Coordinates of C-alpha atoms and ligand atoms in Angstrom, one line a residue:
X151 CA 101.4 137.8 72.0
X152 CA 103.6 134.9 70.6
X153 CA 104.5 134.0 74.1
X154 CA 100.8 133.8 75.1
X155 CA 100.1 131.7 72.1
X156 CA 102.9 129.3 72.8
X157 CA 102.1 128.9 76.4
X158 CA 98.5 128.3 75.8
X159 CA 99.4 125.6 73.2
X160 CA 101.7 124.1 75.7
X161 CA 99.1 124.2 78.3
X162 CA 96.5 122.6 76.0
X163 CA 98.9 119.9 74.8
X164 CA 99.8 119.0 78.5
X165 CA 96.1 119.0 79.5
X166 CA 95.4 116.8 76.6
X167 CA 98.0 114.2 77.5
X168 CA 96.9 114.3 81.2
X169 CA 93.4 113.8 80.1
X170 CA 94.2 110.8 77.9
X171 CA 96.2 109.2 80.7
X172 CA 93.5 109.8 83.1
X173 CA 91.0 108.2 80.8
X174 CA 93.2 105.2 80.2
X175 CA 93.9 104.7 83.9
X176 CA 90.1 105.3 84.8
X177 CA 89.0 102.6 82.5
X178 CA 91.0 99.9 84.3
X179 CA 89.6 100.4 87.9
X180 CA 86.4 101.3 89.6
X181 CA 85.4 104.9 90.3
X182 CA 86.0 104.2 94.2
X183 CA 89.5 102.8 93.5
X184 CA 90.3 105.7 91.3
X185 CA 89.1 108.1 93.9
X186 CA 91.2 106.4 96.7
X187 CA 94.4 106.0 94.5
X188 CA 94.2 109.6 93.2
X189 CA 94.1 110.8 96.9
X190 CA 96.9 108.4 97.7
X191 CA 99.2 110.0 95.0
X192 CA 98.3 113.5 96.3
X193 CA 99.1 112.1 99.8
X194 CA 102.6 110.9 98.8
X195 CA 103.2 114.3 97.1
X196 CA 101.6 116.5 100.0
X197 CA 103.3 114.8 102.8
X198 CA 106.6 115.5 101.2
X199 CA 105.7 119.1 100.5
X200 CA 104.7 119.5 104.1
X201 CA 108.0 118.0 105.5
X202 CA 106.3 115.1 107.1
X203 CA 108.1 112.5 104.9
X204 CA 111.4 113.0 103.2
X205 CA 113.2 110.2 101.0
X206 CA 111.8 107.8 103.5
X207 CA 108.2 107.3 104.9
X208 CA 105.1 106.0 103.3
X209 CA 101.2 106.2 103.1
X210 CA 98.7 103.6 102.1
X211 CA 94.9 103.3 101.5
X212 CA 92.6 100.4 102.2
X213 CA 91.0 99.1 98.9
X214 CA 87.4 100.7 99.1
X215 CA 86.2 97.7 96.8
X216 CA 87.8 94.9 99.0
X217 CA 88.7 95.3 102.6
X218 CA 91.3 92.5 102.5
X219 CA 93.5 94.6 100.3
X220 CA 95.4 97.9 100.3
X221 CA 97.3 100.1 98.0
X222 CA 100.9 101.2 98.7
X223 CA 103.8 102.3 96.1
X224 CA 106.8 100.1 95.7
X225 CA 110.0 101.2 97.3
X226 CA 110.7 104.8 96.3
X227 CA 110.6 108.3 97.7
X228 CA 107.0 109.4 98.1
X229 CA 107.6 112.6 96.2
X230 CA 108.4 110.6 93.0
X231 CA 105.4 108.4 92.9
X232 CA 103.0 108.3 89.9
X233 CA 100.0 105.8 89.1
X234 CA 102.6 103.2 87.8
X235 CA 104.1 102.9 91.3
X236 CA 101.1 101.6 93.0
X237 CA 100.9 98.0 94.2
X238 CA 97.7 96.2 95.2
X239 CA 98.7 94.1 98.3
X240 CA 96.8 91.4 100.2
X241 CA 96.6 92.3 103.8
X242 CA 97.3 88.8 104.9
X243 CA 101.2 88.9 105.2
X244 CA 101.5 92.0 103.1
X245 CA 101.6 90.0 99.9
X246 CA 102.0 91.9 96.5
X247 CA 99.2 90.9 94.2
X248 CA 99.9 93.1 91.1
X249 CA 100.4 96.6 89.9
X250 CA 97.1 98.4 90.5
X251 CA 97.2 100.1 87.0
X252 CA 98.9 97.3 85.0
X253 CA 97.5 94.0 86.6
X254 CA 99.6 92.1 84.0
X255 CA 102.6 92.6 86.4
X256 CA 101.9 90.1 89.1
X257 CA 103.3 88.4 92.1
X258 CA 107.2 88.2 92.1
X259 CA 107.3 90.5 88.9
X260 CA 106.1 93.4 90.9
X261 CA 108.9 95.7 91.9
X262 CA 110.1 95.3 95.5
X263 CA 108.0 96.8 98.2
X264 CA 109.0 98.7 101.4
X265 CA 110.5 96.4 104.1
X266 CA 108.0 98.1 106.5
X267 CA 104.8 97.3 104.6
X268 CA 103.9 95.3 107.6
X269 CA 103.1 98.5 109.5
X270 CA 100.2 99.0 107.0
X271 CA 98.9 95.4 106.6
X272 CA 98.8 94.7 110.4
X273 CA 97.1 98.0 111.3
X274 CA 94.4 97.2 108.6
X275 CA 94.1 93.7 110.0
X276 CA 93.7 94.8 113.7
X277 CA 91.4 97.9 112.9
X278 CA 88.7 97.3 110.4
X279 CA 87.6 100.9 110.5
X280 CA 91.1 102.2 109.5
X281 CA 91.0 103.3 105.8
X282 CA 94.6 104.9 105.6
X283 CA 97.9 104.7 107.4
X284 CA 101.0 107.0 107.4
X285 CA 104.3 106.1 108.6
X286 CA 107.0 108.8 108.9
X287 CA 110.4 109.6 110.3
X288 CA 109.5 113.4 111.0
X289 CA 112.1 114.8 113.4
X290 CA 109.9 117.0 115.4
X291 CA 108.2 114.0 117.0
X292 CA 111.4 111.9 117.8
X293 CA 112.5 113.9 121.0
X294 CA 109.3 113.0 122.7
X295 CA 109.9 109.3 122.2
X296 CA 113.6 109.6 123.1
X297 CA 112.7 111.6 126.4
X298 CA 109.6 109.3 127.0
X299 CA 107.3 112.2 127.1
X300 CA 104.1 111.4 125.3
X301 CA 102.5 113.8 123.0
X302 CA 99.2 115.4 124.0
X303 CA 96.7 117.4 122.1
X304 CA 97.7 121.1 122.4
X305 CA 95.3 122.7 119.7
X306 CA 92.0 121.9 118.2
X307 CA 93.5 120.8 114.7
X308 CA 95.4 118.1 116.6
X309 CA 92.5 116.6 118.8
X310 CA 93.3 113.1 117.2
X311 CA 96.5 113.1 119.2
X312 CA 94.5 112.5 122.4
X313 CA 94.8 113.7 125.9
X314 CA 96.1 110.6 127.7
X315 CA 99.4 110.7 125.9
X316 CA 100.4 109.0 122.8
X317 CA 101.7 105.4 123.2
X318 CA 105.5 105.1 122.7
X319 CA 106.5 101.9 120.9
X320 CA 110.0 100.8 121.6
X321 CA 111.5 97.7 119.7
X322 CA 114.2 97.7 122.4
X323 CA 111.8 96.5 124.9
X324 CA 110.2 93.6 122.8
X325 CA 110.7 90.0 123.9
X326 CA 112.9 87.7 121.6
X327 CA 109.6 85.9 120.6
X328 CA 108.8 89.1 118.6
X329 CA 112.1 90.5 117.7
X330 CA 114.6 87.4 117.7
X331 CA 118.3 88.0 118.2
X332 CA 119.2 86.9 114.7
X333 CA 117.0 89.6 113.2
X334 CA 118.4 93.2 112.5
X335 CA 117.8 95.5 115.5
X336 CA 117.4 98.4 113.2
X337 CA 113.8 99.4 114.6
X338 CA 112.3 98.6 111.1
X339 CA 108.9 96.7 111.2
X340 CA 109.9 94.0 108.9
X341 CA 107.6 91.1 109.8
X342 CA 103.9 90.7 110.4
X343 CA 104.7 89.7 114.0
X344 CA 106.5 93.1 114.5
X345 CA 103.6 94.8 112.6
X346 CA 101.1 93.2 115.2
X347 CA 103.1 94.3 118.1
X348 CA 103.1 98.0 116.8
X349 CA 99.2 97.8 116.0
X350 CA 98.5 96.5 119.5
X351 CA 100.4 99.6 120.9
X352 CA 97.5 101.8 119.8
X353 CA 95.2 103.2 122.4
X354 CA 91.6 104.4 122.0
X355 CA 92.6 107.8 123.0
X356 CA 95.0 108.5 120.1
X357 CA 95.4 107.9 116.5
X358 CA 99.1 108.0 116.7
X359 CA 101.8 105.9 118.1
X360 CA 105.4 107.3 118.5
X361 CA 108.1 104.9 117.5
X362 CA 111.3 105.4 119.7
X363 CA 114.4 106.3 117.7
X364 CA 112.4 105.9 114.4
X365 CA 109.2 108.0 113.9
X366 CA 105.4 107.6 114.1
X367 CA 102.5 105.6 112.9
X368 CA 99.2 107.3 112.2
X369 CA 95.7 105.8 111.5
X370 CA 93.1 107.5 109.5
X371 CA 89.3 107.2 108.5
X372 CA 90.3 108.2 105.0
X373 CA 93.6 109.1 103.1
X374 CA 92.9 112.8 103.5
X375 CA 92.2 112.4 107.3
X376 CA 95.5 110.3 107.8
X377 CA 97.6 113.1 106.0
X378 CA 95.8 115.7 108.2
X379 CA 96.5 113.9 111.3
X380 CA 100.1 113.3 110.4
X381 CA 100.7 117.0 109.5
X382 CA 99.0 118.3 112.7
X383 CA 100.7 115.8 114.9
X384 CA 104.0 117.3 113.7
X385 CA 102.5 120.8 114.5
X386 CA 101.4 119.7 117.8
X387 CA 104.9 118.3 118.6
X388 CA 106.4 121.8 117.9
X389 CA 103.7 123.7 120.1
X390 CA 104.3 121.1 123.0
X391 CA 107.9 121.4 122.9
X392 CA 107.6 125.3 122.9
X393 CA 105.0 125.2 125.7
X394 CA 107.4 123.1 127.8
X395 CA 110.0 125.8 127.3
X396 CA 107.6 128.2 128.7
X397 CA 107.4 126.0 131.7
X398 CA 103.9 124.6 131.1
X399 CA 102.5 121.6 129.4
X400 CA 98.7 122.2 129.6
X401 CA 97.1 121.0 126.5
X402 CA 93.4 120.5 125.8
X403 CA 90.8 118.7 128.0
X404 CA 89.4 115.4 126.6
X405 CA 86.2 117.1 125.6
X406 CA 88.1 119.8 123.7
X407 CA 90.2 117.2 121.9
X408 CA 87.3 115.1 120.9
X409 CA 85.2 118.0 119.8
X410 CA 88.0 119.8 118.1
X411 CA 88.9 116.6 116.0
X412 CA 85.2 116.2 115.1
X413 CA 85.2 119.8 113.8
X414 CA 88.5 120.2 112.0
X415 CA 88.4 116.7 110.5
X416 CA 84.9 117.2 109.1
X417 CA 84.6 116.7 105.3
X418 CA 84.4 120.5 104.8
X419 CA 87.5 121.6 106.6
X420 CA 89.6 118.6 105.5
X421 CA 88.4 119.7 101.9
X422 CA 89.6 123.2 102.5
X423 CA 93.1 122.0 103.6
X424 CA 93.2 119.4 100.8
X425 CA 92.3 121.9 98.2
X426 CA 95.2 124.2 99.3
X427 CA 97.7 121.4 99.3
X428 CA 96.8 120.1 96.0
X429 CA 97.4 123.7 94.6
X430 CA 100.6 123.8 96.4
X431 CA 101.9 120.4 94.8
X432 CA 100.5 121.2 91.5
X433 CA 102.7 124.2 91.0
X434 CA 105.9 122.1 91.6
X435 CA 107.3 120.1 88.7
X436 CA 108.7 117.6 91.2
X437 CA 105.2 116.1 91.6
X438 CA 103.1 114.3 89.0
X439 CA 99.6 113.0 89.8
X440 CA 98.8 111.4 86.5
X441 CA 95.4 110.3 87.8
X442 CA 93.8 113.9 87.8
X443 CA 94.1 117.1 85.8
X444 CA 96.0 120.1 87.7
X445 CA 93.8 122.3 89.9
X446 CA 95.5 125.4 88.9
X447 CA 95.8 126.4 85.3
X448 CA 98.0 129.0 83.8
X449 CA 96.3 132.3 83.7
X450 CA 98.6 133.6 80.9
Ligands
LIG766 C1 89.3 90.3 98.1 O1 90.8 90.3 98.2 C2 91.2 89.0 98.6 C3 92.7 89.2 98.9 O2 93.4 89.6 97.8 C4 90.8 88.0 97.6 O3 91.3 86.7 98.0 C5 89.4 88.0 97.4 O4 89.2 87.1 96.3 C6 88.9 89.3 97.0 N1 87.6 89.4 96.8 C7 86.9 89.8 95.7 C8 85.3 89.7 95.8 O5 87.5 90.1 94.8
LIG767 C1 105.3 86.4 104.9 O1 106.0 87.3 104.1 C2 107.5 87.3 104.2 C3 108.1 88.3 103.4 O2 107.4 88.6 102.2 C4 107.9 85.8 103.9 O3 109.3 85.7 104.1 C5 107.2 84.8 104.9 O4 107.6 83.5 104.5 C6 105.6 85.0 104.8 N1 105.0 84.3 105.8 C7 104.0 83.4 105.5 C8 103.5 82.7 106.8 O5 103.5 83.3 104.4
LIG768 C1 102.2 96.6 81.6 O1 103.4 96.0 81.9 C2 104.1 95.2 80.9 C3 105.2 94.4 81.5 O2 106.2 95.3 82.0 C4 104.5 96.1 79.7 O3 104.9 95.3 78.7 C5 103.2 96.9 79.3 O4 103.5 97.8 78.2 C6 102.5 97.5 80.5 N1 101.2 98.1 80.1 C7 100.9 99.3 80.2 C8 99.5 99.8 79.9 O5 101.6 100.2 80.7
LIG769 C1 80.6 116.7 114.8 O1 80.5 117.6 114.0 C2 79.3 117.7 113.1 C3 79.4 118.8 112.0 O2 80.6 118.5 111.3 C4 78.1 118.0 114.0 O3 76.9 117.9 113.2 C5 78.1 116.8 115.2 O4 77.1 117.2 116.0 C6 79.5 116.7 115.7 N1 79.5 115.7 116.8 C7 79.8 115.9 118.0 C8 79.8 114.8 118.9 O5 80.3 117.1 118.3
LIG770 C1 93.3 100.6 120.3 C2 91.9 100.8 119.9 O1 91.5 101.6 119.1 N1 91.0 100.0 120.5 C3 89.5 99.9 120.5 C4 88.8 101.2 120.7 O2 87.4 100.9 120.8 C5 86.9 100.3 119.8 C6 85.4 100.0 120.2 O3 84.7 101.2 120.4 C7 87.5 99.0 119.4 O4 87.0 98.5 118.2 C8 88.9 99.4 119.0 O5 89.5 98.2 118.6

């Protein structure tokens, strides 16, 4: 009885503190920005929970109120991000404007960003329809780029992988006009010019580009969509690898891939996945989304 009272009290106190933080944060941005940044924090945590990112990798969202800007955390492990980590960037040359939830911190006072923020800026610049971008180093996709075997859609949840084969981007084959000799050859996308080269590797058939020796870049029509595509690209790589071991590499037809993506990336099915993933990150103390209340409350 005493324990029940105590834990109910702790629950109430923590809900109250989450609620007061949410109210404070909500007042400083529009409802559309609050919704996008809430999903962005969840995306950071969910991609880690699902093993798509580790200490490295990142996810961003285009500003729904201003298509010339995007949101991306400063340089830290995605699992550890909170609202105070989010920076508003100008797409033009991935320039930091301010901290999204404390706009008094501006320009050079903003904590330093990811060296590879140009992956995000240049994909947004090249594709006006893209609302979210994921970059990860997920090991399951790496053998395909190494072996020069493109991924193809193997299942309906991975229709966005496409059927012509994902493009494979290789910084090793870029001319010196794009990657000069005096810049690091560490495969990182450190400049807008390199970001443009990566963005131009995308094909109309696939939402994914494999990055040789490095990872992948994923485009999405929303934050939830980009997370869904990134996770199922990794699942697809596992299935394709195993299918090859069985001596086949059949995959879906173009019609099956297109219709499969249309069905599984619908708001209803994305919502079902998102609800599960939110519940999973909510029961781990590692992740804090201070922009929303927890989905699962203690039944004690
Ligand atoms: C949209 O963002 C750009 C880049 O930060 C900025 O120059 C412009 O003033 C913004 N537009 C509005 C209407 O706030
Ligand atoms: C773009 O940003 C980079 C790094 O932030 C900076 O070194 C470079 O001078 C900028 N380029 C332009 C054209 O503003
Ligand atoms: C915003 O940042 C400034 C400078 O770091 C700090 O003094 C202030 O307390 C912050 N405001 C909020 C609401 O966190
Ligand atoms: C896509 O799915 C929606 C339902 O989510 C359906 O109404 C629509 O006809 C589908 N479009 C295509 C091209 O299959
Ligand atoms: C790479 C890519 O996605 N290219 C184009 C695909 O087709 C549309 C038009 O339907 C273009 O806007 C894209 O840029």
